[in-house]
XYZ file of C-alpha atoms in Angstrom:
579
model
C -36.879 -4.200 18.240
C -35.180 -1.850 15.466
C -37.071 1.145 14.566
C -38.350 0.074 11.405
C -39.940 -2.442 12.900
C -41.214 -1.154 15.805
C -42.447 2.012 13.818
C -44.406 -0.474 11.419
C -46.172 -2.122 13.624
C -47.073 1.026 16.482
C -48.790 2.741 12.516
C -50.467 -0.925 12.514
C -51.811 -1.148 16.085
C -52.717 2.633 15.648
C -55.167 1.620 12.831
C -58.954 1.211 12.775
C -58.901 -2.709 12.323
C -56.697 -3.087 15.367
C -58.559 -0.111 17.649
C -60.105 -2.626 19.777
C -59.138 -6.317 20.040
C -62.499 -7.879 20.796
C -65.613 -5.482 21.233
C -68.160 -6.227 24.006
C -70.362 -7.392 21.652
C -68.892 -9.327 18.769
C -69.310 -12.648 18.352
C -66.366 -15.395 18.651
C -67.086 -16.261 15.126
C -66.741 -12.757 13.954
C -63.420 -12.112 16.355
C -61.784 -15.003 14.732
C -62.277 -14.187 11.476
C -61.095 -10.187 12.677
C -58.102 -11.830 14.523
C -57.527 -13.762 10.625
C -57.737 -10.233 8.831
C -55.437 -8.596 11.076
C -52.661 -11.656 11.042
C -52.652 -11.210 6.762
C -52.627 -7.459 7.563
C -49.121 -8.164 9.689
C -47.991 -10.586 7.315
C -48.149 -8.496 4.017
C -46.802 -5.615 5.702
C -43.393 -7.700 6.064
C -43.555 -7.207 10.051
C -44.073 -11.485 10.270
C -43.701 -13.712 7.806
C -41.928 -17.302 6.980
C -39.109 -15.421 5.185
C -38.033 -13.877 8.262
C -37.552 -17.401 10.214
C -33.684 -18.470 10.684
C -32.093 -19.822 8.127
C -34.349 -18.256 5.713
C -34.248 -14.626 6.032
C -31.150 -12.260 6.507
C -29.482 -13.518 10.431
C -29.578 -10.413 11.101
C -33.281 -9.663 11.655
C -34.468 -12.752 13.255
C -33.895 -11.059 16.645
C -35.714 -8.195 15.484
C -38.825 -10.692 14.135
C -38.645 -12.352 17.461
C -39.523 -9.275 19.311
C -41.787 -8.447 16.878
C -43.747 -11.433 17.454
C -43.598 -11.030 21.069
C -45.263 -7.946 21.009
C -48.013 -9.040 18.943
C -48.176 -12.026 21.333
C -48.626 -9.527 24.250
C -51.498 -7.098 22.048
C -53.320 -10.434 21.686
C -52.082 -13.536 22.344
C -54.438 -15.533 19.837
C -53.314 -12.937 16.904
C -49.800 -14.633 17.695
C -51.071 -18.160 17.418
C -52.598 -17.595 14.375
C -49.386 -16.678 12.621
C -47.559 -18.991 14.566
C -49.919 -22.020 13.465
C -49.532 -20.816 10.126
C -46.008 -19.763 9.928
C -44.799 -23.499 11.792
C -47.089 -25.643 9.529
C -45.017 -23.710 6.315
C -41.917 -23.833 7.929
C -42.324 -27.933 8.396
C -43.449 -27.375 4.548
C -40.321 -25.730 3.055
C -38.035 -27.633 5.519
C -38.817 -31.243 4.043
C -40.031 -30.413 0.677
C -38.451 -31.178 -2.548
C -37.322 -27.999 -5.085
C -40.602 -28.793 -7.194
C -42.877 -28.513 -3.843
C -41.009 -25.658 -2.891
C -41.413 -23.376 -6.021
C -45.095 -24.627 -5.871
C -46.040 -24.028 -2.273
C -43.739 -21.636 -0.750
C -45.293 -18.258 -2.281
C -48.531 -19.008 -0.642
C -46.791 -19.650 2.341
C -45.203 -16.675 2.701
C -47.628 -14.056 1.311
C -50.384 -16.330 3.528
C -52.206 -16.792 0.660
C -53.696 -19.754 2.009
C -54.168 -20.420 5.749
C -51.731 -23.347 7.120
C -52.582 -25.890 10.224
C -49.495 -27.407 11.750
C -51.340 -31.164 13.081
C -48.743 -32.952 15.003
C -50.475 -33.827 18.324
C -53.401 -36.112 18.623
C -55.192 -36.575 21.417
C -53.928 -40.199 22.849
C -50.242 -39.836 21.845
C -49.643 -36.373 23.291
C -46.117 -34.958 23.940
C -45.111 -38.264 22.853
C -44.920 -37.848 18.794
C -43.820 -41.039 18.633
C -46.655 -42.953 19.240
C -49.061 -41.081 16.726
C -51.496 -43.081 15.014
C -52.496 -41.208 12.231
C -51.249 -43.658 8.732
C -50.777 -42.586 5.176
C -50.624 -46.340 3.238
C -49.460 -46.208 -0.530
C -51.869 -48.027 -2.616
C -49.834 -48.585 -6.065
C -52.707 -49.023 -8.276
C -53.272 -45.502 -8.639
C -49.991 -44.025 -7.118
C -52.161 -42.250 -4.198
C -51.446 -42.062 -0.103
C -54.620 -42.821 2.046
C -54.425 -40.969 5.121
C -56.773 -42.334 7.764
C -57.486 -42.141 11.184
C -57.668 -45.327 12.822
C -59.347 -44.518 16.261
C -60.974 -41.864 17.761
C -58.466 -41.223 20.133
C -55.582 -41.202 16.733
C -57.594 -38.061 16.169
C -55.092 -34.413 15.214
C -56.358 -32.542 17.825
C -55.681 -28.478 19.455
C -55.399 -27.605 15.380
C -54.936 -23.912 15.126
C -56.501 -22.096 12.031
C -58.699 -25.332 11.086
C -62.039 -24.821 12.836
C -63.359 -22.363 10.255
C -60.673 -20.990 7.627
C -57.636 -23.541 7.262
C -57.268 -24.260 3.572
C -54.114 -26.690 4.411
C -52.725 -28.670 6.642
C -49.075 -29.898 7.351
C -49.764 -33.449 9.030
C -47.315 -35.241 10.662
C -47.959 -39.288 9.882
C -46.589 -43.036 9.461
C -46.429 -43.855 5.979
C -46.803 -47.563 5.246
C -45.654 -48.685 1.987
C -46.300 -52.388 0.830
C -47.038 -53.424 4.099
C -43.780 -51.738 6.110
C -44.497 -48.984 8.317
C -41.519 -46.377 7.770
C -41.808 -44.386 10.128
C -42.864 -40.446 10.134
C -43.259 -37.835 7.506
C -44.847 -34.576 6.857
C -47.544 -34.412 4.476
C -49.256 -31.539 2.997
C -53.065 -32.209 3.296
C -55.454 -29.809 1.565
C -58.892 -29.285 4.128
C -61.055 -27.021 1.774
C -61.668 -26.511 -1.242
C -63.882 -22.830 -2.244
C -64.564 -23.176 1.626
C -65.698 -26.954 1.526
C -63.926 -29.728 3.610
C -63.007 -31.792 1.090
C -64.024 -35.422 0.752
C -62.407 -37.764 3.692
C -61.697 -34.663 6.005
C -64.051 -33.953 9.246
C -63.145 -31.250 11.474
C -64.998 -30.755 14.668
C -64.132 -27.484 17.743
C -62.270 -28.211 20.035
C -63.735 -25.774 22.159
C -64.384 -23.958 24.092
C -61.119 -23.142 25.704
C -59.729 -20.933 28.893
C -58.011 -18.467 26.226
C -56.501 -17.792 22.901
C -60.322 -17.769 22.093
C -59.651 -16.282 18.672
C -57.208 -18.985 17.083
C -59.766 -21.093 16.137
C -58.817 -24.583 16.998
C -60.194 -27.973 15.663
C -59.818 -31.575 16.157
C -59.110 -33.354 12.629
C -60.393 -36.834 11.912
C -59.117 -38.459 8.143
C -61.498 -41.151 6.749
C -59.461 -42.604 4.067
C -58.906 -39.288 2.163
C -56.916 -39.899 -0.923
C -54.306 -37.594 -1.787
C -51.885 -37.958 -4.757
C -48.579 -39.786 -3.546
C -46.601 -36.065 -4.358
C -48.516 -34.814 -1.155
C -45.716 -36.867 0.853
C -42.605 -33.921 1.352
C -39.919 -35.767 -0.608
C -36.827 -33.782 0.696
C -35.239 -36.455 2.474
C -38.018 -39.877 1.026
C -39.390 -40.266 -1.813
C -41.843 -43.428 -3.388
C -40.557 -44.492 -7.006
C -42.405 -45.030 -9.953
C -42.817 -49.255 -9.013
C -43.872 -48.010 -5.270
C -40.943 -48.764 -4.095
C -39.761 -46.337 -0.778
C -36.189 -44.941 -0.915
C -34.629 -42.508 2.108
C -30.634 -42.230 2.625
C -31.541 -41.775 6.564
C -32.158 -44.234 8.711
C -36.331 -44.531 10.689
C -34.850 -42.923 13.795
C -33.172 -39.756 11.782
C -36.235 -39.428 10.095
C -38.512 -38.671 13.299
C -35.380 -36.178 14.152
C -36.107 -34.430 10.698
C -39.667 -34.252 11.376
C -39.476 -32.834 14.869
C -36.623 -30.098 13.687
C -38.831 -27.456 13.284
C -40.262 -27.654 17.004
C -36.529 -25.895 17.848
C -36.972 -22.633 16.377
C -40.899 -22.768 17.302
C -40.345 -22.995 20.940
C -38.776 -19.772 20.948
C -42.277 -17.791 20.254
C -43.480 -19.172 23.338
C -40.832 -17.665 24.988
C -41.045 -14.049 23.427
C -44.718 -13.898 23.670
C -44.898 -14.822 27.144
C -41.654 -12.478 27.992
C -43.507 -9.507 26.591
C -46.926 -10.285 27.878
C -45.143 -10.169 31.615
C -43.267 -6.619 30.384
C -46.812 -4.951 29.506
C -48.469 -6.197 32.719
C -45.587 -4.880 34.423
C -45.520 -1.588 32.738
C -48.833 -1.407 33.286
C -48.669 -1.967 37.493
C -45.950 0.292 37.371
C -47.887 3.520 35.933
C -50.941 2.546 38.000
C -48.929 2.177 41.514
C -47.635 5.200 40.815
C -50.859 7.041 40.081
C -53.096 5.097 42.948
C -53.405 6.447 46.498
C -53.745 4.224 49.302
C -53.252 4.203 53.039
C -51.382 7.992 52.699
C -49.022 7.888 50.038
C -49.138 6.159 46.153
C -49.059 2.383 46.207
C -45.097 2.409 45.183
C -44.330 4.121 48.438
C -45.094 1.068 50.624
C -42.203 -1.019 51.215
C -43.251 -4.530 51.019
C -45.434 -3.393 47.391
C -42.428 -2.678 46.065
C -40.786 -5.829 46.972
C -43.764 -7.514 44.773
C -43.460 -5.395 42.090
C -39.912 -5.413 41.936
C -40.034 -9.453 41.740
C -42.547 -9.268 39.212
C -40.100 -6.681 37.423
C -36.845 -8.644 37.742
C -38.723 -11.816 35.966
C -40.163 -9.759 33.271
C -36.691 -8.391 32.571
C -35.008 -11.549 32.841
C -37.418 -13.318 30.114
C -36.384 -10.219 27.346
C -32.440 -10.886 28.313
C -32.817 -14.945 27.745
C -34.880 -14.274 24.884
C -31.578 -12.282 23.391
C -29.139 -15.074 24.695
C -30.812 -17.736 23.295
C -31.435 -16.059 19.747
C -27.780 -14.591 20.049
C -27.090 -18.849 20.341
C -29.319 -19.929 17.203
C -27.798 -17.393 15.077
C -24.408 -18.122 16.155
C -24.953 -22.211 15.984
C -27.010 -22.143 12.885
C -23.928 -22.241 10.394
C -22.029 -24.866 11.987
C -24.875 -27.710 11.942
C -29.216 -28.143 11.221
C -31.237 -27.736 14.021
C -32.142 -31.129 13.720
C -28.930 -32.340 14.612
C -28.457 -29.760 16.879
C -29.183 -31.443 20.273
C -27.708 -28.621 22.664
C -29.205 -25.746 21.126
C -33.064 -27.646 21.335
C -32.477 -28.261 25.177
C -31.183 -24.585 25.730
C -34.330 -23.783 23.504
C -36.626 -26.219 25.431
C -34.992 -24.623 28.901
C -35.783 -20.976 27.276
C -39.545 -21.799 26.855
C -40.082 -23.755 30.327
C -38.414 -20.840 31.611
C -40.304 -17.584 30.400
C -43.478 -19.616 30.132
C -43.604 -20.967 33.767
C -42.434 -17.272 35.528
C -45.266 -16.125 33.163
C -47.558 -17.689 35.276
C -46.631 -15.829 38.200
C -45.542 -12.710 37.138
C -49.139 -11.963 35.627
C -50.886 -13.257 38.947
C -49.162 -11.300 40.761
C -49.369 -8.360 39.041
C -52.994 -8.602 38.715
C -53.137 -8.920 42.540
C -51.338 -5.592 42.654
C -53.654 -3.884 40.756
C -56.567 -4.888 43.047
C -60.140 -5.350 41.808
C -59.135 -2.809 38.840
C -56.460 -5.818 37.437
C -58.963 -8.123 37.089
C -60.793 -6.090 34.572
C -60.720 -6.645 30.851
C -59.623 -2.965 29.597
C -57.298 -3.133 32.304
C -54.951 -5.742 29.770
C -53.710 -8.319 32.654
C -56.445 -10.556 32.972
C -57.094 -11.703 29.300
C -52.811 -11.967 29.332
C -52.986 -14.132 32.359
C -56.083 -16.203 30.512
C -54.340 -16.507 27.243
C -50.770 -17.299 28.911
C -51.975 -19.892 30.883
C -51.448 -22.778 28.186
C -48.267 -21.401 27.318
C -46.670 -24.188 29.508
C -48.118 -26.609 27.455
C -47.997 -25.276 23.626
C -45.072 -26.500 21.500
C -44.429 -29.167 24.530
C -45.115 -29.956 27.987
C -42.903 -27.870 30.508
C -42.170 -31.044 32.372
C -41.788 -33.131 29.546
C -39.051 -30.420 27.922
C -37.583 -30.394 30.860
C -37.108 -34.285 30.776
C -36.083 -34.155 27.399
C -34.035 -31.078 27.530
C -31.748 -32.440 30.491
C -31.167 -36.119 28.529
C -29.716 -34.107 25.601
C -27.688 -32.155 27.400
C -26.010 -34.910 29.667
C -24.933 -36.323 26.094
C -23.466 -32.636 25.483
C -21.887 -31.825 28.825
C -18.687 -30.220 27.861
C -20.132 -28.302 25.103
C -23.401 -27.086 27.767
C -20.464 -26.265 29.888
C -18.170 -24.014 28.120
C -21.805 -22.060 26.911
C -22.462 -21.378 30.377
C -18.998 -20.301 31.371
C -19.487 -18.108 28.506
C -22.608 -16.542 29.709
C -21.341 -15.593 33.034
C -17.971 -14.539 32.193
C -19.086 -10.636 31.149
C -20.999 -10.400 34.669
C -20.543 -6.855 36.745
C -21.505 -6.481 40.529
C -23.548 -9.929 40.566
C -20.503 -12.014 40.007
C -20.523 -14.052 42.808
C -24.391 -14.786 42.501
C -23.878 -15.365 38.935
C -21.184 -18.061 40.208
C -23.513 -19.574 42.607
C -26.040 -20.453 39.601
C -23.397 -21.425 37.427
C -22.651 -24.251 40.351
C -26.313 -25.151 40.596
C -26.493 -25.891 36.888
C -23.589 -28.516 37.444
C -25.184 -30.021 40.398
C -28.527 -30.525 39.287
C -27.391 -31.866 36.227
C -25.392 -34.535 38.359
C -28.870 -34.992 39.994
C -30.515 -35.978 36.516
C -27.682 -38.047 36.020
C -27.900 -40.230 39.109
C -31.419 -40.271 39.694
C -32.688 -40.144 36.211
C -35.376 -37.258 34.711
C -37.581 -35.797 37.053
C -37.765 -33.245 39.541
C -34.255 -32.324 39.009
C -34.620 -32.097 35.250
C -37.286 -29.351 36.261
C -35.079 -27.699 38.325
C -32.142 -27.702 36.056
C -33.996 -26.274 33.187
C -34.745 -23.452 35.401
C -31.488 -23.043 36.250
C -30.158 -22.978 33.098
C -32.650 -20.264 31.782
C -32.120 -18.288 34.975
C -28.282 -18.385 34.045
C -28.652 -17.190 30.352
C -31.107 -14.218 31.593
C -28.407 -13.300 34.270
C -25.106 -13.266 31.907
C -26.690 -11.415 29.145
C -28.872 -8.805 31.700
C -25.046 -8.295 33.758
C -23.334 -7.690 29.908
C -26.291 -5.699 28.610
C -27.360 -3.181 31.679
C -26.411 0.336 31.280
C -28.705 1.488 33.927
C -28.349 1.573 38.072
C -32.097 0.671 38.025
C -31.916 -2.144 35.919
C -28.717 -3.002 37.830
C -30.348 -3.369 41.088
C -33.190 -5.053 39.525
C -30.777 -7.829 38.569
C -29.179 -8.316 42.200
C -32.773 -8.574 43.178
C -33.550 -11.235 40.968
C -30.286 -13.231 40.831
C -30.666 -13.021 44.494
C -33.985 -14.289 44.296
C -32.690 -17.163 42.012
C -29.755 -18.270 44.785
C -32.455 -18.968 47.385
C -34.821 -20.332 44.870
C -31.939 -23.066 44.992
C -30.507 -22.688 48.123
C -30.285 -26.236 49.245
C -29.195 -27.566 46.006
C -25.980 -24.652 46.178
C -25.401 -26.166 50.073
C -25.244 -29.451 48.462
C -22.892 -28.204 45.775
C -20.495 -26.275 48.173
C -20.859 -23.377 46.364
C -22.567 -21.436 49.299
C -22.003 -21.508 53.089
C -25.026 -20.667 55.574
C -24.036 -17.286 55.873
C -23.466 -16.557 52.587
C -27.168 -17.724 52.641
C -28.355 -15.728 54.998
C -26.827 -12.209 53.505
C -28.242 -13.586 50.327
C -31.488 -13.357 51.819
C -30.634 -10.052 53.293
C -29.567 -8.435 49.771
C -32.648 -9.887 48.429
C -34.989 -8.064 50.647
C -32.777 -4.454 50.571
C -32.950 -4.821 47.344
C -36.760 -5.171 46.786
C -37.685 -2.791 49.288
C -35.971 0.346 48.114
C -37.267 3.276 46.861
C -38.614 3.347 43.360
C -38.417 5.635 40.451
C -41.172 4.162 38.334
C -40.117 6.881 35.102
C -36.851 4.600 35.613
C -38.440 1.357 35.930
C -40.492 1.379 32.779
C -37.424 2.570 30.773
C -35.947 -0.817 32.122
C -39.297 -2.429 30.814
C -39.300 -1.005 27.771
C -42.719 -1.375 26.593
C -43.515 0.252 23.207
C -46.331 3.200 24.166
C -48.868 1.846 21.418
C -48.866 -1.177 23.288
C -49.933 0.456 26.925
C -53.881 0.762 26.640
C -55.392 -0.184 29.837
C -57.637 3.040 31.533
C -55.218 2.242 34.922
C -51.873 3.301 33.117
C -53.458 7.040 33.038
C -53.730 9.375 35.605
C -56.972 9.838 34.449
C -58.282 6.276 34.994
C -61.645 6.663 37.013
C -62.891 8.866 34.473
C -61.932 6.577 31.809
C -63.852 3.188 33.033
C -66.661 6.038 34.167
C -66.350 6.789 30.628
C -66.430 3.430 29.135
C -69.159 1.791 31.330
C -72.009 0.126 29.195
C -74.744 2.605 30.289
C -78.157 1.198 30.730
C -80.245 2.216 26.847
C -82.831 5.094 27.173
C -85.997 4.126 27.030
C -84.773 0.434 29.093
C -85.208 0.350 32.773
C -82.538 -0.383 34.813
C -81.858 -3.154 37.104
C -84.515 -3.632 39.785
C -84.493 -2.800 43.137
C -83.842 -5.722 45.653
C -86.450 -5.508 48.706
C -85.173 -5.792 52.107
C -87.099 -8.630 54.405
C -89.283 -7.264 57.239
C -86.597 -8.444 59.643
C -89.821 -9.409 61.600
């Protein structure tokens, strides 16, 4: 993160409104509507907005507004969905509208003026955005588009922003004009009106949920609600003036135009969850470092370090293939739309299956190493590991991506190829692991190819994130910790697919075997944890949690709900007469 923006958003965090992310005793209700404030508090202070998406802002700063939104992901992971609900539903706006729709909508898109809802999924189709349900039918007579839900189960449904506050929402449906069904477009659907649903709109919670508690979320049901036929983005389709429907793509191209704007989405997924695993790893880091147990700080023990270390190397990995991958978009996004851009949405799709699934461990087990004292709320890794948990199924199912992800790229091989030679070609001491990985992509992409998707599609898209987090970490690593942090993990990844590097020929049993060996040297050295959280790199304003201080006990002491004056405490248990 530059300076700027860091320095803009520590002042932010450092402010009353963001002191305390959900007090003990403030209801949901009120925390949403807090979580709201503080997302239009971010947005006008230029830290996130639509403007700063690719292709719309200056190249150069989407990195930077990656890692921004990252970091609010990891202060509070529904803060992030809120602008992300909002900032996808504008982006599918001023991606498929016409110049008239865009000088009418995009100012309130980007100064948030209004509150977006991106409603794609529904709650029979799924992943599977082809099969939605949810029509738009012309009706001539007046020139309108009746949008209407035809079952239950047709229903928009996990709706960010729309519970309480959404005054619009982007919704993805057929439209069916004179009797033809052609196929899907983007239409911009007002909800409320003075903060009213308006006629032909019911919203009902779909709560409540395991995390993200604060991005309110709704399931949408349209009754025949009429909207005026310019409601239908006319980019690429448009209905003339004797209802007649005219588009110069063909009905598959369109559903590729609609589903464009899931590329550049996917990649919040991954920078959230990278940066949640960074703070809970900054966080075990200070506290094994402070806590005493069985004669010496928790760091000193061998086979805690070997935890930590793994936690570490995952942590570090999701920031470096957060920086590949954007380094990719940026450098693809001339050359062709990301809609057309097959290769970059399966490197994307491997990017968020990636960071998203090793977020699932990495914040177990660093709660684990914190003990008891991890599981507590103050302490900042519990509510990440709540929050993170759906992570592998926003923006796309994991498994799903990973289907998808590996059809794509067997119809891109050579391109997907010379990438990946690219990305190991800077390496430095890991070479040969890097090598070995590089192999495994190849073979379990042969896999997909002879078997069809499945387990090797999951595997592969693991691979290929793991090999885009090791190229850029071995280019980018100035330090000997973060060096030996990386043959730690890349040695970690070689075992993780031992068998399939057997298979491939690209590793012999005893090549195996001192893989295994470097892997546990490696975790089990001594540890400079001053060193280790300048590898993490967490911004200070972000650390909060009573264990990152020396003086923790007298912190949770401090911050105990006491029992009122005047209340009595809890009462006494009796002990049975053992008689």
């Amino acid at each position: 993160m530059t300076d700027k923006r860091v320095t803009a958003l520590t002042h932010l965090l450092a402010e009353p409104d963001f002191a305390e992310i959900r007090p003990l005793e403030q209801s949901l209700h009120a925390y949403s509507l807090q979580t709201l404030h503080r997302a239009r508090m971010l947005n006008s202070a230029g830290i996130t907005a639509n403007s700063l998406w690719l292709g719309r802002g200056t190249t150069s700063e989407f990195a930077d507004f990656l890692r921004s939104m990252g970091w609010i992901g990891a202060y509070d992971a529904s803060l992030a969905n809120v602008l992300v609900s909002h900032q996808i539903a504008g982006d599918a706006l001023l991606s498929h509208a016409d110049p008239d729709q865009l000088a009418q909508y995009g100012p309130e898109i980007d100064r948030m003026t209004k509150v977006y809802c991106f409603a794609a999924s529904e709650l029979h189709a799924g992943s599977d955005l082809k099969r939605i349900g949810t029509t738009a039918t012309y009706r001539h007579a007046d020139r309108s588009l009746v949008l209407h839900t035809p079952e239950p189960a047709d229903s928009k449904v996990w709706i960010g922003n729309s519970l309480y506050t959404g005054d619009v929402a982007m919704v993805l449906s057929r439209v069916v004009v004179d009797g033809r069904d052609e196929g899907h477009h983007w239409l911009r659907v007002p909800l409320r009106s003075e903060g009213r649903l308006i006629d032909g709109v019911h919203v009902r919670g779909a709560e409540p949920k395991g995390g993200v508690e604060a991005n309110q979320t709704g399931i949408i049901t349209f009754d025949r609600c009429v909207l005026p036929v310019s409601a239908m983005m006319s980019r690429w389709a448009r209905i003339d003036e004797q209802g007649r429907y005219h588009s110069p793509l063909k009905r598959y191209r369109r559903f590729d135009e609609c589903l464009a704007t899931f590329t550049h989405e996917r990649l919040f997924p991954t920078a959230g969850a990278g940066m949640a695993q960074r703070l809970a790893c900054a966080v075990t880091v200070r506290f094994a470092d402070l806590k005493k147990a069985f004669g010496g700080p928790l760091i000193s023990h061998p086979h805690y370090r070997m935890r930590l270390r793994t936690a570490a190397g995952r942590a570090t990995a999701a920031k470096h293939a957060l920086e590949a991958l954007t380094a990719v978009a940026v450098d693809r996004h001339d050359d062709r739309p990301p809609s057309e851009d097959r290769l970059l949405h399966a490197l994307v799709a491997c990017g968020k299956t990636g960071s998203t699934g090793d977020a699932r461990h990495t914040l177990a087990d660093a709660r684990e190493l914190c003990g008891g004292l991890g599981y507590h709320r103050l302490n900042q890794i519990s509510p990440l590991q709540h929050d993170y948990e759906i992570a592998v199924t926003f923006g796309g199912d994991n498994t799903v991506l990973g289907y998808q992800a590996s059809r794509f790229a067997l119809r891109e091989r050579e391109a997907l190829a010379a990438l990946l030679d690219a990305a190991i070609r800077p390496h430095q001491d890991a070479s040969r692991l890097l090598e070995v990985m590089r192999a495994v992509c190849d073979q379990l992409l042969a896999d997909v190819d002879r078997q069809g998707p499945g387990a090797a599609s999951t595997a592969w898209s693991r691979a290929v994130y793991q090999t885009l987090a090791l190229g850029h970490w071995a280019a980018h690593e100035p330090t000997e910790t973060g060096q030996a942090l990386l043959r730690h993990y890349a040695a970690g990844c070689v075992l993780e697919h031992g068998v399939t590097a057997l298979r491939a020929g690209a590793l012999t049993q005893e090549e195996f075997l001192r893989v295994a060996e470097l892997h546990e040297e490696e975790g089990a050295a001594p540890m400079d944890a001053a060193d280790l959280l300048k590898v993490l790199d967490v911004p200070e304003a972000l650390i909060t949690a009573p264990i990152a201080h020396a003086d923790f006990a007298d912190r949770h002491l401090a911050q105990a709900v006491a029992v009122p004056e005047g209340r009595p405490g809890p009462a006494a248990v009796p002990l049975r007469d053992p008689a």
